[in-house]
Amino acid sequence: MLEATLSALEQSARLRIAGAQSLEELEAVRVDALGRKGTLAQASKEMGKVPAEERGRIGKLLNAVKQQLEEALDAKKRHFEEAALKARLDSEWIDLTLPAAGVPRGHLHPISKIQAEIEDLFISMGFVVLDGPEVETEYHNFDALNIPADHPARDMQDTFWVEGGHVLRTHTSPVQVRGMEKLGPPLRMIAPGRVFRNESVDASHDHTFYQLEGMMIDRDVSVGNLTYFMKTLLGSIFGREVTVRLRPGFFPFVEPGFELDIQCLLCGGPGCAVCKQSGWVELLPCGLVNPNVLRMSGIDPEEWNGFAFGLGMTRLVMMRYGIDDIRQLQSGSLRFLNQF
Amino acid sequence: MKFSFNWIREFTDVPQSTSARDLERLITMKTAECEGIEPVGDLLATACLATVVSVEEMPGGHHRKAVVETERYGLKTVVCGAPNCRAGMKTVYVPLGTKTIGGVESDGMLASGAELSINRDAAGIVDLAAGETLDRCAPDGVIEIDNKSITHRPDLWGHYGMAREVAAILGSELRDPVSMDLLPAGNAAIGVSIVDFSLCARYSALVFENVTVRPSPLWLQYRLEAIGLNPINNIVDFTNFIMAELGQPTHAFDRDLIEGGTIFVRPAKTGESIRALNGEDYDLSETNLVIADASGPVAIAGVIGGEATAIGGRTTSIILESANFLAASVRKTSAQLKLRTDASMRFEKAQDPENTTRALARAVALLEELSPGIRLVGGVADERKPAVPQPVIQLPLDWLARKLGRSLEVAEVRQILERLQFGVSESSPGVLAVTVPSWRATKDIAVKDDLVEEVGRMIGYSSIDPRPPALLASPPKPDPTRLFHRELRALLTGIGFTEVYNYSFVSEEEIGRFGFTAAEHVAVLNPIASGQELLRTSLLPGIRRNVVENTKYFDSFRLFEIGREIHRQPAGLPGEPAHLVAVVHARDDGARGLFELKHAAEAILPGAEIRPVEARSFEHPARAAEVVWRGETVGRLFEFGPSMEIDGRAAVLDLDLRKVGRRMGGESKYRPPGKYPSSEFDLSVLAGLREYVGDLRAKVEGFAGSLAESVEYVRQYSGPPFSEGVKSVTFRLRVGSPERTLASEEVGAVRAAIIEGMQGLGYELRV
């Protein structure tokens, strides 16, 4: 008798669970079936009427029905919760292709970028980075570099003169002199910086540009050492092995003096428009430090010698990024700078 | 400087397999930089002499039909437009194929000097004198050498000197065009008096008479034309020719126009002046060396001759000067008079005094051909300071090998130096005694380092392997300033600022806008363009220009520059403090930009204070403040005022990085976070609308005592229920102790102290 009631009760509750449309309806089913005054509680009151030998079995049956209904209710509840979560998440759809928030990152000037690269490379090889004034004494800019006043080499650089007999430095080479004066030998230094030439401006000439001077003074510094450093420098800058060659060049502060050419990176040697069909691109002047220069800075050339080079950083930046107009570099134009 | 391949080949043999282009490469790799090579006189490959047999006018009168007997191609009929074409003349024929002109078939052409690149005469066809030929007129290649690369090589300013290099490079023999035997012996027909041998080491001269001034032979015109010198007449041309060949400038005076029998070489006297060959008058001073006769200056030594004594159509007798002047003196005069000539360019490189009489000997040979019938008068006048013995340099080979970074054989080094005409002997084992030839000894080669180059370039630098040096590994000293500047760049780009570089120059107009005066700036003495007169004492004018320019393309942007200001000092070099200027531009009310920059300033300088101050003329009068860091004013934060004429608003941060750098350093010290909970409470202070929150906060903090961990601004509000002109500023206080949890009475006491203190200052508090 009770067994039949339980069976009907279970069947009806299952039907209602299946048909529930919301958590509230489901809760009502739970209260009706499993609540303290629910149908199952009512049914259990009938247990007393069950013959004693049946009681164990019916009792188990009652518990089983209760447990099964609870499970069914839970499952249905989970179903509703999952559906609700899914609906909420779905409603939170966002178009991630919209533009980013916050202030977009700014841009470093291309000269700053390349300068930092070269500085790091040389620092890793034990060089210090030195600085000198932009308004320089005539002595440091010329005389101490073996370019006395009546020397025709002064014509090699068109000079801005300022009051007090000073000049706007025409090259970063005076920092060599300052380095030797301040630190003495042995010395490994580079000096990046702004230099000035009193020339008319066009797409490939500006009155203001950037150089990077380098100098190493030690006991036995050779042309072979110079070539080694230059190859390392250029290989690092261009990110690949480069072929270089030295040929004679005249700069009063070095002896011997060289022009260093790099094998054209575009054509690799056979000749193209960039290298003017020669297969080589002139890149930097360098040489062994002239003993007069050492002597003037108080270094004994019999004991010490060294090499020096001057890298045209502006030119290098233009080569690296394919910039065809030097004037862009100091234009302050964001249309230019935003590209770096 | 241009070099004719053919001219060089007159002095040394270049193998057939070596083209002008090959030679150009060799010279570039071993001697001096070549800038290019230009073929000239291509038509001369097929040109030949021709005699005009007959000439017939053609209808229209512009052309003539000429029948010519050519030396190489037989009888030819050509149509010729040249007005000087006449029967019987000797001219030049070029076979260019046939072409019909005015109904006549013209086979080839008769050529002008200009067409053949022999000279610049395009008025008519070449009109050859009797006996003249096209000898030495062959197609040529002209090699252009970068003048800068031979600044130190006086000997390379002539073809013979370059041929000497070529001979050394190729290992071929060198033929000297000079025959000193031609110089006449005997007393000179002219006296020479040198006042100061240090200014003029040597003055040689020779007198010629029975001179005829006339065109030079074609071969000589062609040589000059090829290297860009305009052939004029035999006398002008031969001096140019000798200069281009031997590097020695010479000058011919009309002897009849020279007063007295002596040439004086002396400094000019104050008040003297001269009209030069270029028609210009020059006022001279004692720093200018002149050549003078009895009446006054006749030439500016080493620079230019005078007009009054110049060679003219009536000249029959000349004094030929071949001298050596002090390089520095010529250079100074040339710079002072702003007059650079082919002669001054050579003299300022320090020419070889031994070359003066060589040039005269060469002149004797040339003039016999160029001016037939010419006669020498007397011997050579030759005043000089005693010749210095040729210097000898001791060259230790192991030292040389260390310098180059390559091992060397004695024989190899010896051969190289000897080919370059150095005298070489082995003074002791492994040491060469090297005698420097006179043409290399004036300036170029004095010490053994100079010989490194001679050997290095000839063995070829490519034969030296790149090798890392053997030296102590030592890390470079740290450079905090440079690191700081880099960090600044990284930080600023990270928060949206883009780096600009501006010029160091400013114009008067620009600084005027900022109320700066020209007098406080370092002035550029020789600007070549406008806007370069002054050096910047502030990065602001440049940044303003950047803002104005970029507003044309962008609605809002952020820029910064790290650069140097240049400030004049009472003595010595100017001060060059590095500055950072950052700017935020937007078309809004401007507040956001200012606070963005304040944020940047605090990120750069933790704990920096922004203290409102009186604005400068170019700043927004109600938006200007100083940046104070660690007790010192290190910069300013402001908005550009309306006088800056900016479309939109531009907030500016300007930091003196030198001051900042001085105050940097000091590691932070760690303190463990408190173990005991702290308490918080809010307080609102009523204050005047323009009372600075920063000041209020400082006051509150002052009363909070040692238990206060932080005083934080929460918000401010004005409006009902507060009366007009009053705002309520809310602060959140956090109090606590590292040793225990505070009792509520202790927290209350802090609160009460603040309230009491603020009330004591007259503030009302809402609690």
JSON list of N, CA, C and O in Angstrom, two decimals, chain A residues 237-268:
[
{"chain": "A", "resi": 237, "resn": "ILE", "atom": "N", "xyz": [75.61, 46.64, -35.63]},
{"chain": "A", "resi": 237, "resn": "ILE", "atom": "CA", "xyz": [74.65, 47.67, -36.07]},
{"chain": "A", "resi": 237, "resn": "ILE", "atom": "C", "xyz": [73.75, 47.13, -37.18]},
{"chain": "A", "resi": 237, "resn": "ILE", "atom": "O", "xyz": [72.55, 47.35, -37.19]},
{"chain": "A", "resi": 238, "resn": "PHE", "atom": "N", "xyz": [74.37, 46.43, -38.12]},
{"chain": "A", "resi": 238, "resn": "PHE", "atom": "CA", "xyz": [73.58, 45.98, -39.26]},
{"chain": "A", "resi": 238, "resn": "PHE", "atom": "C", "xyz": [72.99, 44.59, -39.05]},
{"chain": "A", "resi": 238, "resn": "PHE", "atom": "O", "xyz": [72.25, 44.09, -39.88]},
{"chain": "A", "resi": 239, "resn": "GLY", "atom": "N", "xyz": [73.36, 43.99, -37.91]},
{"chain": "A", "resi": 239, "resn": "GLY", "atom": "CA", "xyz": [72.76, 42.70, -37.59]},
{"chain": "A", "resi": 239, "resn": "GLY", "atom": "C", "xyz": [73.21, 41.58, -38.50]},
{"chain": "A", "resi": 239, "resn": "GLY", "atom": "O", "xyz": [72.51, 40.59, -38.67]},
{"chain": "A", "resi": 240, "resn": "ARG", "atom": "N", "xyz": [74.36, 41.71, -39.10]},
{"chain": "A", "resi": 240, "resn": "ARG", "atom": "CA", "xyz": [74.90, 40.62, -39.92]},
{"chain": "A", "resi": 240, "resn": "ARG", "atom": "C", "xyz": [76.40, 40.85, -40.13]},
{"chain": "A", "resi": 240, "resn": "ARG", "atom": "O", "xyz": [76.90, 41.95, -39.91]},
{"chain": "A", "resi": 241, "resn": "GLU", "atom": "N", "xyz": [77.04, 39.80, -40.57]},
{"chain": "A", "resi": 241, "resn": "GLU", "atom": "CA", "xyz": [78.47, 39.89, -40.88]},
{"chain": "A", "resi": 241, "resn": "GLU", "atom": "C", "xyz": [78.67, 40.92, -42.00]},
{"chain": "A", "resi": 241, "resn": "GLU", "atom": "O", "xyz": [77.93, 40.93, -42.97]},
{"chain": "A", "resi": 242, "resn": "VAL", "atom": "N", "xyz": [79.65, 41.80, -41.81]},
{"chain": "A", "resi": 242, "resn": "VAL", "atom": "CA", "xyz": [79.90, 42.77, -42.87]},
{"chain": "A", "resi": 242, "resn": "VAL", "atom": "C", "xyz": [81.35, 42.65, -43.35]},
{"chain": "A", "resi": 242, "resn": "VAL", "atom": "O", "xyz": [82.22, 42.19, -42.62]},
{"chain": "A", "resi": 243, "resn": "THR", "atom": "N", "xyz": [81.56, 43.04, -44.60]},
{"chain": "A", "resi": 243, "resn": "THR", "atom": "CA", "xyz": [82.92, 43.07, -45.13]},
{"chain": "A", "resi": 243, "resn": "THR", "atom": "C", "xyz": [83.36, 44.53, -45.18]},
{"chain": "A", "resi": 243, "resn": "THR", "atom": "O", "xyz": [82.62, 45.37, -45.68]},
{"chain": "A", "resi": 244, "resn": "VAL", "atom": "N", "xyz": [84.52, 44.80, -44.61]},
{"chain": "A", "resi": 244, "resn": "VAL", "atom": "CA", "xyz": [84.98, 46.19, -44.62]},
{"chain": "A", "resi": 244, "resn": "VAL", "atom": "C", "xyz": [86.34, 46.26, -45.32]},
{"chain": "A", "resi": 244, "resn": "VAL", "atom": "O", "xyz": [87.03, 45.25, -45.47]},
{"chain": "A", "resi": 245, "resn": "ARG", "atom": "N", "xyz": [86.68, 47.45, -45.76]},
{"chain": "A", "resi": 245, "resn": "ARG", "atom": "CA", "xyz": [88.03, 47.64, -46.28]},
{"chain": "A", "resi": 245, "resn": "ARG", "atom": "C", "xyz": [88.53, 49.01, -45.82]},
{"chain": "A", "resi": 245, "resn": "ARG", "atom": "O", "xyz": [87.74, 49.93, -45.59]},
{"chain": "A", "resi": 246, "resn": "LEU", "atom": "N", "xyz": [89.82, 49.10, -45.66]},
{"chain": "A", "resi": 246, "resn": "LEU", "atom": "CA", "xyz": [90.44, 50.37, -45.31]},
{"chain": "A", "resi": 246, "resn": "LEU", "atom": "C", "xyz": [91.17, 50.89, -46.52]},
{"chain": "A", "resi": 246, "resn": "LEU", "atom": "O", "xyz": [91.80, 50.14, -47.26]},
{"chain": "A", "resi": 247, "resn": "ARG", "atom": "N", "xyz": [91.07, 52.19, -46.73]},
{"chain": "A", "resi": 247, "resn": "ARG", "atom": "CA", "xyz": [91.92, 52.81, -47.74]},
{"chain": "A", "resi": 247, "resn": "ARG", "atom": "C", "xyz": [92.42, 54.12, -47.17]},
{"chain": "A", "resi": 247, "resn": "ARG", "atom": "O", "xyz": [91.86, 54.64, -46.21]},
{"chain": "A", "resi": 248, "resn": "PRO", "atom": "N", "xyz": [93.49, 54.66, -47.76]},
{"chain": "A", "resi": 248, "resn": "PRO", "atom": "CA", "xyz": [94.09, 55.85, -47.16]},
{"chain": "A", "resi": 248, "resn": "PRO", "atom": "C", "xyz": [93.11, 57.02, -47.13]},
{"chain": "A", "resi": 248, "resn": "PRO", "atom": "O", "xyz": [92.34, 57.21, -48.07]},
{"chain": "A", "resi": 249, "resn": "GLY", "atom": "N", "xyz": [93.15, 57.75, -46.07]},
{"chain": "A", "resi": 249, "resn": "GLY", "atom": "CA", "xyz": [92.34, 58.96, -45.95]},
{"chain": "A", "resi": 249, "resn": "GLY", "atom": "C", "xyz": [93.12, 59.91, -45.06]},
{"chain": "A", "resi": 249, "resn": "GLY", "atom": "O", "xyz": [93.86, 59.46, -44.19]},
{"chain": "A", "resi": 250, "resn": "PHE", "atom": "N", "xyz": [92.95, 61.19, -45.29]},
{"chain": "A", "resi": 250, "resn": "PHE", "atom": "CA", "xyz": [93.75, 62.13, -44.51]},
{"chain": "A", "resi": 250, "resn": "PHE", "atom": "C", "xyz": [92.92, 62.83, -43.45]},
{"chain": "A", "resi": 250, "resn": "PHE", "atom": "O", "xyz": [91.94, 63.48, -43.75]},
{"chain": "A", "resi": 251, "resn": "PHE", "atom": "N", "xyz": [93.28, 62.67, -42.21]},
{"chain": "A", "resi": 251, "resn": "PHE", "atom": "CA", "xyz": [92.70, 63.39, -41.08]},
{"chain": "A", "resi": 251, "resn": "PHE", "atom": "C", "xyz": [93.87, 63.70, -40.15]},
{"chain": "A", "resi": 251, "resn": "PHE", "atom": "O", "xyz": [94.58, 62.78, -39.75]},
{"chain": "A", "resi": 252, "resn": "PRO", "atom": "N", "xyz": [94.06, 64.96, -39.84]},
{"chain": "A", "resi": 252, "resn": "PRO", "atom": "CA", "xyz": [95.30, 65.33, -39.16]},
{"chain": "A", "resi": 252, "resn": "PRO", "atom": "C", "xyz": [95.51, 64.65, -37.81]},
{"chain": "A", "resi": 252, "resn": "PRO", "atom": "O", "xyz": [96.63, 64.55, -37.36]},
{"chain": "A", "resi": 253, "resn": "PHE", "atom": "N", "xyz": [94.44, 64.19, -37.17]},
{"chain": "A", "resi": 253, "resn": "PHE", "atom": "CA", "xyz": [94.61, 63.64, -35.83]},
{"chain": "A", "resi": 253, "resn": "PHE", "atom": "C", "xyz": [94.90, 62.15, -35.82]},
{"chain": "A", "resi": 253, "resn": "PHE", "atom": "O", "xyz": [95.02, 61.55, -34.77]},
{"chain": "A", "resi": 254, "resn": "VAL", "atom": "N", "xyz": [94.98, 61.56, -37.01]},
{"chain": "A", "resi": 254, "resn": "VAL", "atom": "CA", "xyz": [95.39, 60.15, -37.07]},
{"chain": "A", "resi": 254, "resn": "VAL", "atom": "C", "xyz": [96.52, 59.97, -38.07]},
{"chain": "A", "resi": 254, "resn": "VAL", "atom": "O", "xyz": [96.67, 60.74, -39.00]},
{"chain": "A", "resi": 255, "resn": "GLU", "atom": "N", "xyz": [97.32, 58.95, -37.83]},
{"chain": "A", "resi": 255, "resn": "GLU", "atom": "CA", "xyz": [98.43, 58.64, -38.74]},
{"chain": "A", "resi": 255, "resn": "GLU", "atom": "C", "xyz": [98.82, 57.18, -38.53]},
{"chain": "A", "resi": 255, "resn": "GLU", "atom": "O", "xyz": [99.30, 56.86, -37.45]},
{"chain": "A", "resi": 256, "resn": "PRO", "atom": "N", "xyz": [98.58, 56.31, -39.44]},
{"chain": "A", "resi": 256, "resn": "PRO", "atom": "CA", "xyz": [97.91, 56.55, -40.72]},
{"chain": "A", "resi": 256, "resn": "PRO", "atom": "C", "xyz": [96.41, 56.77, -40.54]},
{"chain": "A", "resi": 256, "resn": "PRO", "atom": "O", "xyz": [95.83, 56.31, -39.58]},
{"chain": "A", "resi": 257, "resn": "GLY", "atom": "N", "xyz": [95.85, 57.47, -41.52]},
{"chain": "A", "resi": 257, "resn": "GLY", "atom": "CA", "xyz": [94.41, 57.71, -41.51]},
{"chain": "A", "resi": 257, "resn": "GLY", "atom": "C", "xyz": [93.73, 56.88, -42.59]},
{"chain": "A", "resi": 257, "resn": "GLY", "atom": "O", "xyz": [94.33, 56.60, -43.62]},
{"chain": "A", "resi": 258, "resn": "PHE", "atom": "N", "xyz": [92.51, 56.48, -42.29]},
{"chain": "A", "resi": 258, "resn": "PHE", "atom": "CA", "xyz": [91.78, 55.63, -43.24]},
{"chain": "A", "resi": 258, "resn": "PHE", "atom": "C", "xyz": [90.37, 56.14, -43.48]},
{"chain": "A", "resi": 258, "resn": "PHE", "atom": "O", "xyz": [89.76, 56.73, -42.61]},
{"chain": "A", "resi": 259, "resn": "GLU", "atom": "N", "xyz": [89.88, 55.78, -44.65]},
{"chain": "A", "resi": 259, "resn": "GLU", "atom": "CA", "xyz": [88.45, 55.78, -44.88]},
{"chain": "A", "resi": 259, "resn": "GLU", "atom": "C", "xyz": [88.06, 54.32, -44.80]},
{"chain": "A", "resi": 259, "resn": "GLU", "atom": "O", "xyz": [88.68, 53.48, -45.46]},
{"chain": "A", "resi": 260, "resn": "LEU", "atom": "N", "xyz": [87.04, 54.03, -43.98]},
{"chain": "A", "resi": 260, "resn": "LEU", "atom": "CA", "xyz": [86.58, 52.66, -43.93]},
{"chain": "A", "resi": 260, "resn": "LEU", "atom": "C", "xyz": [85.33, 52.54, -44.80]},
{"chain": "A", "resi": 260, "resn": "LEU", "atom": "O", "xyz": [84.39, 53.31, -44.64]},
{"chain": "A", "resi": 261, "resn": "ASP", "atom": "N", "xyz": [85.38, 51.61, -45.73]},
{"chain": "A", "resi": 261, "resn": "ASP", "atom": "CA", "xyz": [84.23, 51.34, -46.59]},
{"chain": "A", "resi": 261, "resn": "ASP", "atom": "C", "xyz": [83.61, 50.02, -46.15]},
{"chain": "A", "resi": 261, "resn": "ASP", "atom": "O", "xyz": [84.29, 49.13, -45.68]},
{"chain": "A", "resi": 262, "resn": "ILE", "atom": "N", "xyz": [82.32, 49.94, -46.34]},
{"chain": "A", "resi": 262, "resn": "ILE", "atom": "CA", "xyz": [81.63, 48.69, -46.04]},
{"chain": "A", "resi": 262, "resn": "ILE", "atom": "C", "xyz": [81.09, 48.17, -47.37]},
{"chain": "A", "resi": 262, "resn": "ILE", "atom": "O", "xyz": [80.63, 48.95, -48.20]},
{"chain": "A", "resi": 263, "resn": "GLN", "atom": "N", "xyz": [81.19, 46.84, -47.55]},
{"chain": "A", "resi": 263, "resn": "GLN", "atom": "CA", "xyz": [80.67, 46.29, -48.79]},
{"chain": "A", "resi": 263, "resn": "GLN", "atom": "C", "xyz": [79.17, 46.55, -48.83]},
{"chain": "A", "resi": 263, "resn": "GLN", "atom": "O", "xyz": [78.47, 46.32, -47.84]},
{"chain": "A", "resi": 264, "resn": "CYS", "atom": "N", "xyz": [78.71, 47.03, -49.96]},
{"chain": "A", "resi": 264, "resn": "CYS", "atom": "CA", "xyz": [77.32, 47.47, -50.10]},
{"chain": "A", "resi": 264, "resn": "CYS", "atom": "C", "xyz": [76.36, 46.40, -49.60]},
{"chain": "A", "resi": 264, "resn": "CYS", "atom": "O", "xyz": [76.40, 45.25, -50.05]},
{"chain": "A", "resi": 265, "resn": "LEU", "atom": "N", "xyz": [75.49, 46.78, -48.66]},
{"chain": "A", "resi": 265, "resn": "LEU", "atom": "CA", "xyz": [74.59, 45.80, -48.06]},
{"chain": "A", "resi": 265, "resn": "LEU", "atom": "C", "xyz": [73.43, 45.50, -48.99]},
{"chain": "A", "resi": 265, "resn": "LEU", "atom": "O", "xyz": [72.74, 44.51, -48.85]},
{"chain": "A", "resi": 266, "resn": "LEU", "atom": "N", "xyz": [73.22, 46.38, -49.93]},
{"chain": "A", "resi": 266, "resn": "LEU", "atom": "CA", "xyz": [72.09, 46.20, -50.84]},
{"chain": "A", "resi": 266, "resn": "LEU", "atom": "C", "xyz": [72.42, 45.21, -51.94]},
{"chain": "A", "resi": 266, "resn": "LEU", "atom": "O", "xyz": [71.71, 44.26, -52.18]},
{"chain": "A", "resi": 267, "resn": "CYS", "atom": "N", "xyz": [73.57, 45.43, -52.62]},
{"chain": "A", "resi": 267, "resn": "CYS", "atom": "CA", "xyz": [73.89, 44.57, -53.76]},
{"chain": "A", "resi": 267, "resn": "CYS", "atom": "C", "xyz": [74.94, 43.52, -53.38]},
{"chain": "A", "resi": 267, "resn": "CYS", "atom": "O", "xyz": [75.13, 42.56, -54.12]},
{"chain": "A", "resi": 268, "resn": "GLY", "atom": "N", "xyz": [75.61, 43.72, -52.25]},
{"chain": "A", "resi": 268, "resn": "GLY", "atom": "CA", "xyz": [76.60, 42.74, -51.83]},
{"chain": "A", "resi": 268, "resn": "GLY", "atom": "C", "xyz": [77.88, 42.76, -52.64]},
{"chain": "A", "resi": 268, "resn": "GLY", "atom": "O", "xyz": [78.70, 41.86, -52.53]}
]
